[in-house]
Amino acid sequence: MHAFDYVKPNSLEQVGELLAQAQEDVRILAGGTELLLQIERGEVKPALVLDIKGLPDLDFVRFDYEQGLTIGATTTVTDLMRNHDVRKHYPLLAQACSIMATEQIRNRATVGGNVCSGFVFSDFAPVLMCYDAVCHLWGPRGQRAMRIEDFCREGARLSLAQDELLVSVQVPTPWAESWGDYQKLRPGQGAHFALAAAAVFACRVEETLTDWRVAVTAVAPYPQRLPEVEKLLDDGQMTEALLQHVAERVSETVAPVPDPRAGITYRKAMAGIMVARGVQNVTAYLLGGRH
Ligand SMILES: Cc1cc2nc3c(=O)[nH]c(=O)nc-3n(C[C@H](O)[C@H](O)[C@H](O)COP(=O)(O)OP(=O)(O)OC[C@H]3O[C@@H](n4cnc5c(N)ncnc54)[C@H](O)[C@@H]3O)c2cc1C
């Protein structure tokens, strides 16, 4: 395994200084479920690894109606999943946590690590996109915010300046009458990445479902929202024909990267089916079976 220096900073300021001074490749270590494997496989060869897991400023989950949910970057998936406010106000997020990887991985893996990994199969990115989440980045020169879609499109390595790190993800409070569903196709239970997955979210205003949000993962080079599909749902009447049309548009739109576990044609078709199932489940929940 490639040898590297390891430092466990005591403060964000120290992280910023070490990142800013770095002449060679420096990597942030959070849960390490991905980075350590990458180092072991020789895919990345950092000179220095900065372990941020113990920083208290980054390990928290807070909720209030005005700010919504703020998730510190080193919050583990398990802690997020068990959080009362997450279960109550963000059931789609809790659902995605519960089917991510295995219990052992969830106990180590952090939300920040998932978002920053640029992972093609990320279960969090599409869900956070449906909630219109914002990434908060910190560096010695100050803090800035970036919509999660933009952050994922660039990938953390490009979105972050050399001396920056992700400190939190902020998720607005959803409309009271809203619901979301996460559909994940994988070859079996447990530690399998998605072959195709979709997060679907909508709000109910009187008898109408509106503000549809659809995001996919594992079927494109990065997780992404599908605004054209969202518009079809916002503008259309919920019928079998619309569902069929939505599934077809999703299949045509996505562009999976090759994966030895399943062919591209199959994954494109399944992406459409994942979205259609999500739409059906959201509709059934919000309209109480009247669909
Ligand atoms: C067996 C197995 C199964 C898995 N299954 C799934 C799955 O089903 N779904 C899924 O989405 N993922 C899955 N993963 C991937 C992985 O566990 C997640 O992406 C995890 O959330 C990464 O978090 P971490 O804290 O371990 O990140 P780390 O490995 O510590 O870091 C990952 C990357 O993010 C960077 N980074 C971490 N934190 C920050 C920060 N705050 N600021 C800037 N950069 C940062 C690191 O430098 C590194 O490049 C799986 C992994 C394994 C090994």
Short mmCIF file of C-alpha atoms and ligand atoms in Angstrom, two decimals:
data_model
loop_
_atom_site.label_atom_id
_atom_site.label_comp_id
_atom_site.label_asym_id
_atom_site.label_seq_id
_atom_site.Cartn_x
_atom_site.Cartn_y
_atom_site.Cartn_z
CA MET A 1 0.00 0.00 0.00
CA HIS A 2 1.19 3.51 -0.85
CA ALA A 3 2.78 5.24 2.19
CA PHE A 4 1.45 8.63 3.25
CA ASP A 5 1.66 11.05 6.16
CA TYR A 6 -1.37 11.08 8.45
CA VAL A 7 -2.50 14.11 10.47
CA LYS A 8 -5.56 14.45 12.68
CA PRO A 9 -6.14 18.21 12.95
CA ASN A 10 -7.79 19.75 16.02
CA SER A 11 -9.65 22.52 14.25
CA LEU A 12 -11.06 23.59 10.92
CA GLU A 13 -8.46 26.36 10.82
CA GLN A 14 -5.68 23.78 11.02
CA VAL A 15 -7.28 21.79 8.18
CA GLY A 16 -7.44 24.96 6.08
CA GLU A 17 -3.80 25.81 6.77
CA LEU A 18 -2.56 22.33 5.92
CA LEU A 19 -4.62 22.26 2.72
CA ALA A 20 -3.43 25.72 1.69
CA GLN A 21 0.26 24.88 2.31
CA ALA A 22 0.14 21.56 0.48
CA GLN A 23 2.56 21.17 -2.41
CA GLU A 24 1.54 17.59 -3.13
CA ASP A 25 -1.71 15.63 -3.20
CA VAL A 26 -3.59 15.97 0.11
CA ARG A 27 -6.78 14.06 0.80
CA ILE A 28 -9.43 14.55 3.43
CA LEU A 29 -10.29 11.36 5.30
CA ALA A 30 -13.78 11.11 6.82
CA GLY A 31 -15.20 7.60 7.27
CA GLY A 32 -12.56 6.20 4.93
CA THR A 33 -14.93 3.63 3.38
CA GLU A 34 -14.00 4.86 -0.05
CA LEU A 35 -10.71 6.72 0.25
CA LEU A 36 -8.83 3.89 1.96
CA LEU A 37 -9.93 1.43 -0.73
CA GLN A 38 -8.80 3.87 -3.41
CA ILE A 39 -5.39 4.18 -1.75
CA GLU A 40 -5.13 0.42 -1.33
CA ARG A 41 -5.93 -0.11 -5.01
CA GLY A 42 -3.36 2.54 -5.97
CA GLU A 43 -5.98 4.75 -7.61
CA VAL A 44 -4.96 7.73 -5.50
CA LYS A 45 -1.51 8.30 -4.01
CA PRO A 46 -1.73 11.12 -1.49
CA ALA A 47 1.35 12.50 0.23
CA LEU A 48 -0.78 13.57 3.20
CA VAL A 49 -4.11 12.40 4.61
CA LEU A 50 -6.05 14.75 6.92
CA ASP A 51 -8.45 12.91 9.21
CA ILE A 52 -11.41 15.17 9.96
CA LYS A 53 -13.58 12.52 11.63
CA GLY A 54 -12.97 13.76 15.17
CA LEU A 55 -13.69 17.44 14.52
CA PRO A 56 -16.68 18.33 16.73
CA ASP A 57 -17.73 21.26 14.51
CA LEU A 58 -18.62 18.86 11.72
CA ASP A 59 -20.50 16.09 13.52
CA PHE A 60 -24.05 17.32 14.12
CA VAL A 61 -27.60 17.23 12.81
CA ARG A 62 -29.79 20.28 13.51
CA PHE A 63 -33.32 21.10 12.51
CA ASP A 64 -35.60 24.10 12.76
CA TYR A 65 -38.47 25.05 10.50
CA GLU A 66 -36.85 28.23 9.24
CA GLN A 67 -33.40 26.87 8.35
CA GLY A 68 -34.46 23.32 7.67
CA LEU A 69 -32.04 20.48 8.31
CA THR A 70 -28.31 21.10 8.60
CA ILE A 71 -26.13 18.01 8.42
CA GLY A 72 -22.51 18.31 9.51
CA ALA A 73 -20.14 16.77 6.97
CA THR A 74 -18.86 13.99 9.25
CA THR A 75 -22.30 12.83 10.36
CA THR A 76 -22.49 9.11 9.75
CA VAL A 77 -25.28 7.56 7.74
CA THR A 78 -26.41 5.66 10.85
CA ASP A 79 -26.66 8.83 12.95
CA LEU A 80 -28.60 10.56 10.21
CA MET A 81 -30.96 7.63 9.78
CA ARG A 82 -31.69 7.49 13.52
CA ASN A 83 -32.27 11.21 13.90
CA HIS A 84 -35.82 11.98 14.98
CA ASP A 85 -36.17 15.11 12.81
CA VAL A 86 -34.88 13.29 9.74
CA ARG A 87 -37.41 10.50 10.18
CA LYS A 88 -40.23 12.96 10.80
CA HIS A 89 -39.57 15.67 8.21
CA TYR A 90 -37.32 13.98 5.63
CA PRO A 91 -38.59 10.41 5.23
CA LEU A 92 -37.09 10.14 1.75
CA LEU A 93 -33.64 10.78 3.23
CA ALA A 94 -34.23 8.21 5.97
CA GLN A 95 -35.36 5.69 3.34
CA ALA A 96 -32.20 6.20 1.26
CA CYS A 97 -30.01 5.83 4.37
CA SER A 98 -31.67 2.55 5.30
CA ILE A 99 -30.89 0.89 1.97
CA MET A 100 -27.39 2.25 1.53
CA ALA A 101 -24.65 -0.41 1.71
CA THR A 102 -24.52 -2.48 4.92
CA GLU A 103 -24.80 -1.66 8.60
CA GLN A 104 -21.01 -1.73 9.03
CA ILE A 105 -20.51 0.73 6.16
CA ARG A 106 -23.35 2.97 7.37
CA ASN A 107 -21.72 3.16 10.81
CA ARG A 108 -18.52 4.59 9.28
CA ALA A 109 -19.58 6.32 6.07
CA THR A 110 -20.27 10.03 6.33
CA VAL A 111 -22.69 12.20 4.42
CA GLY A 112 -19.86 14.56 3.44
CA GLY A 113 -17.77 11.67 2.14
CA ASN A 114 -20.64 10.43 0.05
CA VAL A 115 -21.33 13.82 -1.50
CA CYS A 116 -17.62 14.58 -2.03
CA SER A 117 -16.64 11.20 -3.42
CA GLY A 118 -18.06 12.03 -6.84
CA PHE A 119 -19.44 8.52 -6.64
CA VAL A 120 -21.44 7.58 -9.75
CA PHE A 121 -23.71 5.40 -7.60
CA SER A 122 -24.27 7.82 -4.70
CA ASP A 123 -27.56 7.16 -2.92
CA PHE A 124 -27.51 10.52 -1.17
CA ALA A 125 -26.97 12.89 -4.05
CA PRO A 126 -30.29 12.24 -5.87
CA VAL A 127 -32.27 12.43 -2.64
CA LEU A 128 -30.59 15.65 -1.57
CA MET A 129 -31.22 17.03 -5.06
CA CYS A 130 -34.93 16.35 -4.68
CA TYR A 131 -34.88 18.31 -1.42
CA ASP A 132 -33.02 21.22 -3.12
CA ALA A 133 -30.09 20.87 -0.72
CA VAL A 134 -27.17 23.27 -0.61
CA CYS A 135 -23.53 22.39 0.14
CA HIS A 136 -21.64 24.71 2.47
CA LEU A 137 -17.94 24.89 1.75
CA TRP A 138 -15.38 26.35 4.10
CA GLY A 139 -11.85 27.57 3.58
CA PRO A 140 -9.50 30.05 5.28
CA ARG A 141 -10.82 32.75 2.91
CA GLY A 142 -14.41 32.25 4.00
CA GLN A 143 -17.53 30.19 3.48
CA ARG A 144 -19.60 29.77 0.34
CA ALA A 145 -22.66 27.81 -0.70
CA MET A 146 -23.31 25.74 -3.79
CA ARG A 147 -26.44 23.89 -4.91
CA ILE A 148 -25.86 20.18 -4.66
CA GLU A 149 -26.57 19.68 -8.36
CA ASP A 150 -23.77 22.06 -9.28
CA PHE A 151 -21.45 20.56 -6.70
CA CYS A 152 -22.02 17.04 -8.06
CA ARG A 153 -21.76 18.09 -11.70
CA GLU A 154 -18.26 19.42 -11.17
CA GLY A 155 -17.29 16.73 -8.65
CA ALA A 156 -15.73 17.67 -5.33
CA ARG A 157 -12.20 17.84 -6.74
CA LEU A 158 -13.27 20.61 -9.11
CA SER A 159 -15.95 22.26 -6.97
CA LEU A 160 -13.64 22.73 -3.99
CA ALA A 161 -10.65 25.07 -4.01
CA GLN A 162 -7.40 23.50 -2.82
CA ASP A 163 -7.85 24.86 0.72
CA GLU A 164 -11.60 24.16 1.02
CA LEU A 165 -13.68 21.34 2.44
CA LEU A 166 -17.35 20.59 2.70
CA VAL A 167 -18.57 21.47 6.19
CA SER A 168 -22.31 20.89 5.99
CA VAL A 169 -25.30 20.20 3.81
CA GLN A 170 -28.42 22.26 4.34
CA VAL A 171 -31.79 20.86 3.38
CA PRO A 172 -34.79 23.22 3.26
CA THR A 173 -37.91 22.29 5.19
CA PRO A 174 -40.21 20.49 2.77
CA TRP A 175 -43.78 21.57 2.10
CA ALA A 176 -45.98 20.00 4.80
CA GLU A 177 -47.96 17.89 2.35
CA SER A 178 -45.14 16.35 0.39
CA TRP A 179 -43.74 12.90 -0.07
CA GLY A 180 -40.79 11.20 -1.70
CA ASP A 181 -39.78 7.73 -2.73
CA TYR A 182 -36.42 6.14 -3.51
CA GLN A 183 -36.23 3.21 -5.90
CA LYS A 184 -32.93 1.36 -6.10
CA LEU A 185 -32.18 -1.53 -8.40
CA ARG A 186 -29.25 -3.65 -7.21
CA PRO A 187 -28.17 -7.22 -7.89
CA GLY A 188 -29.04 -8.34 -4.33
CA GLN A 189 -29.41 -7.15 -0.74
CA GLY A 190 -26.44 -5.71 1.16
CA ALA A 191 -23.29 -4.12 -0.17
CA HIS A 192 -24.30 -3.68 -3.78
CA PHE A 193 -24.14 -0.33 -5.51
CA ALA A 194 -27.18 0.66 -7.53
CA LEU A 195 -27.46 -0.45 -11.14
CA ALA A 196 -30.09 2.25 -11.57
CA ALA A 197 -31.86 4.33 -8.94
CA ALA A 198 -34.27 7.23 -8.76
CA ALA A 199 -35.52 9.65 -6.14
CA VAL A 200 -38.96 11.13 -6.78
CA PHE A 201 -40.63 13.87 -4.76
CA ALA A 202 -43.83 15.92 -5.07
CA CYS A 203 -46.04 18.31 -3.11
CA ARG A 204 -49.80 18.20 -2.80
CA VAL A 205 -51.88 21.36 -3.06
CA GLU A 206 -55.54 20.49 -2.55
CA GLU A 207 -56.13 17.62 -4.97
CA THR A 208 -53.21 18.44 -7.24
CA LEU A 209 -49.70 17.06 -7.16
CA THR A 210 -47.19 19.70 -8.07
CA ASP A 211 -43.51 20.67 -7.92
CA TRP A 212 -42.39 17.20 -9.01
CA ARG A 213 -38.70 16.52 -8.59
CA VAL A 214 -36.91 13.59 -10.14
CA ALA A 215 -33.23 12.72 -9.78
CA VAL A 216 -31.36 9.62 -10.88
CA THR A 217 -28.10 7.97 -9.92
CA ALA A 218 -25.92 5.21 -11.38
CA VAL A 219 -27.23 5.90 -14.87
CA ALA A 220 -25.08 8.89 -15.80
CA PRO A 221 -21.51 10.00 -15.11
CA TYR A 222 -22.88 11.87 -12.07
CA PRO A 223 -26.22 11.93 -10.21
CA GLN A 224 -28.56 14.44 -11.80
CA ARG A 225 -32.04 15.97 -11.78
CA LEU A 226 -34.23 15.48 -14.82
CA PRO A 227 -36.05 18.83 -15.32
CA GLU A 228 -37.70 17.79 -18.56
CA VAL A 229 -39.28 14.78 -16.86
CA GLU A 230 -40.33 16.94 -13.90
CA LYS A 231 -42.12 19.28 -16.32
CA LEU A 232 -43.98 16.38 -17.93
CA LEU A 233 -45.27 15.40 -14.49
CA ASP A 234 -46.13 18.98 -13.50
CA ASP A 235 -48.05 19.58 -16.72
CA GLY A 236 -49.73 16.20 -17.20
CA GLN A 237 -52.70 14.30 -15.80
CA MET A 238 -51.64 11.24 -13.83
CA THR A 239 -52.61 8.40 -16.17
CA GLU A 240 -50.99 5.15 -17.27
CA ALA A 241 -50.12 6.86 -20.56
CA LEU A 242 -48.27 9.64 -18.72
CA LEU A 243 -46.36 7.12 -16.60
CA GLN A 244 -45.37 5.23 -19.73
CA HIS A 245 -44.27 8.44 -21.42
CA VAL A 246 -42.25 9.48 -18.35
CA ALA A 247 -40.50 6.10 -18.23
CA GLU A 248 -39.62 6.36 -21.92
CA ARG A 249 -38.29 9.91 -21.59
CA VAL A 250 -36.13 8.90 -18.62
CA SER A 251 -34.71 5.94 -20.56
CA GLU A 252 -33.92 8.17 -23.53
CA THR A 253 -32.34 10.88 -21.37
CA VAL A 254 -29.97 8.91 -19.15
CA ALA A 255 -26.52 7.85 -20.29
CA PRO A 256 -25.09 5.15 -18.00
CA VAL A 257 -21.37 4.58 -17.86
CA PRO A 258 -20.40 0.96 -18.65
CA ASP A 259 -20.72 -1.41 -15.69
CA PRO A 260 -19.73 -5.10 -15.93
CA ARG A 261 -22.73 -6.06 -13.76
CA ALA A 262 -25.39 -5.11 -16.33
CA GLY A 263 -25.68 -3.74 -19.85
CA ILE A 264 -26.42 -0.16 -20.75
CA THR A 265 -29.70 -0.85 -22.59
CA TYR A 266 -31.08 -2.73 -19.58
CA ARG A 267 -30.03 0.01 -17.14
CA LYS A 268 -31.55 2.74 -19.30
CA ALA A 269 -34.85 0.85 -19.38
CA MET A 270 -34.70 0.19 -15.64
CA ALA A 271 -34.03 3.86 -14.90
CA GLY A 272 -37.39 4.63 -16.53
CA ILE A 273 -39.09 1.91 -14.51
CA MET A 274 -37.50 3.14 -11.25
CA VAL A 275 -38.84 6.65 -11.87
CA ALA A 276 -42.30 5.38 -12.86
CA ARG A 277 -42.50 3.26 -9.69
CA GLY A 278 -41.43 6.23 -7.60
CA VAL A 279 -44.09 8.41 -9.22
CA GLN A 280 -46.74 5.76 -8.55
CA ASN A 281 -45.74 5.44 -4.90
CA VAL A 282 -45.66 9.19 -4.32
CA THR A 283 -49.04 9.58 -6.02
CA ALA A 284 -50.56 6.76 -4.02
CA TYR A 285 -49.28 8.21 -0.76
CA LEU A 286 -50.29 11.81 -1.38
CA LEU A 287 -53.67 11.12 -2.91
CA GLY A 288 -54.47 8.32 -0.49
CA GLY A 289 -55.04 5.62 -3.06
CA ARG A 290 -57.29 7.80 -5.22
CA HIS A 291 -54.95 7.35 -8.20
C1 LIG B 1 -18.79 -2.29 0.34
C2 LIG B 1 -19.24 -0.88 0.04
C3 LIG B 1 -20.56 -0.64 -0.28
C4 LIG B 1 -20.99 0.66 -0.55
N1 LIG B 1 -22.29 0.84 -0.87
C5 LIG B 1 -22.73 2.10 -1.13
C6 LIG B 1 -24.10 2.31 -1.44
O1 LIG B 1 -24.93 1.41 -1.47
N2 LIG B 1 -24.48 3.59 -1.71
C7 LIG B 1 -23.60 4.64 -1.68
O2 LIG B 1 -24.02 5.76 -1.94
N3 LIG B 1 -22.30 4.45 -1.38
C8 LIG B 1 -21.84 3.22 -1.11
N4 LIG B 1 -20.52 3.01 -0.82
C9 LIG B 1 -19.57 4.13 -0.95
C10 LIG B 1 -19.15 4.84 0.34
O3 LIG B 1 -19.34 4.07 1.48
C11 LIG B 1 -19.89 6.16 0.47
O4 LIG B 1 -19.64 6.99 -0.63
C12 LIG B 1 -19.52 6.88 1.78
O5 LIG B 1 -20.59 7.71 2.14
C13 LIG B 1 -18.25 7.69 1.71
O6 LIG B 1 -18.09 8.36 2.95
P1 LIG B 1 -16.76 8.26 3.81
O7 LIG B 1 -16.97 9.11 4.99
O8 LIG B 1 -16.36 6.87 4.06
O9 LIG B 1 -15.77 8.97 2.77
P2 LIG B 1 -14.18 8.84 2.65
O10 LIG B 1 -13.83 7.52 2.09
O11 LIG B 1 -13.53 9.25 3.90
O12 LIG B 1 -13.96 9.99 1.55
C14 LIG B 1 -14.48 9.86 0.24
C15 LIG B 1 -13.97 11.05 -0.61
O13 LIG B 1 -14.54 12.28 -0.18
C16 LIG B 1 -13.53 13.20 0.26
N5 LIG B 1 -14.09 13.87 1.44
C17 LIG B 1 -14.66 13.26 2.51
N6 LIG B 1 -15.19 14.19 3.34
C18 LIG B 1 -14.92 15.40 2.79
C19 LIG B 1 -15.21 16.74 3.17
N7 LIG B 1 -15.91 17.02 4.28
N8 LIG B 1 -14.80 17.75 2.38
C20 LIG B 1 -14.11 17.48 1.24
N9 LIG B 1 -13.81 16.23 0.81
C21 LIG B 1 -14.21 15.20 1.58
C22 LIG B 1 -12.30 12.35 0.54
O14 LIG B 1 -11.11 13.09 0.39
C23 LIG B 1 -12.45 11.26 -0.50
O15 LIG B 1 -11.99 11.71 -1.74
C24 LIG B 1 -20.06 1.73 -0.51
C25 LIG B 1 -18.73 1.48 -0.17
C26 LIG B 1 -18.32 0.19 0.10
C27 LIG B 1 -16.88 -0.04 0.48
#
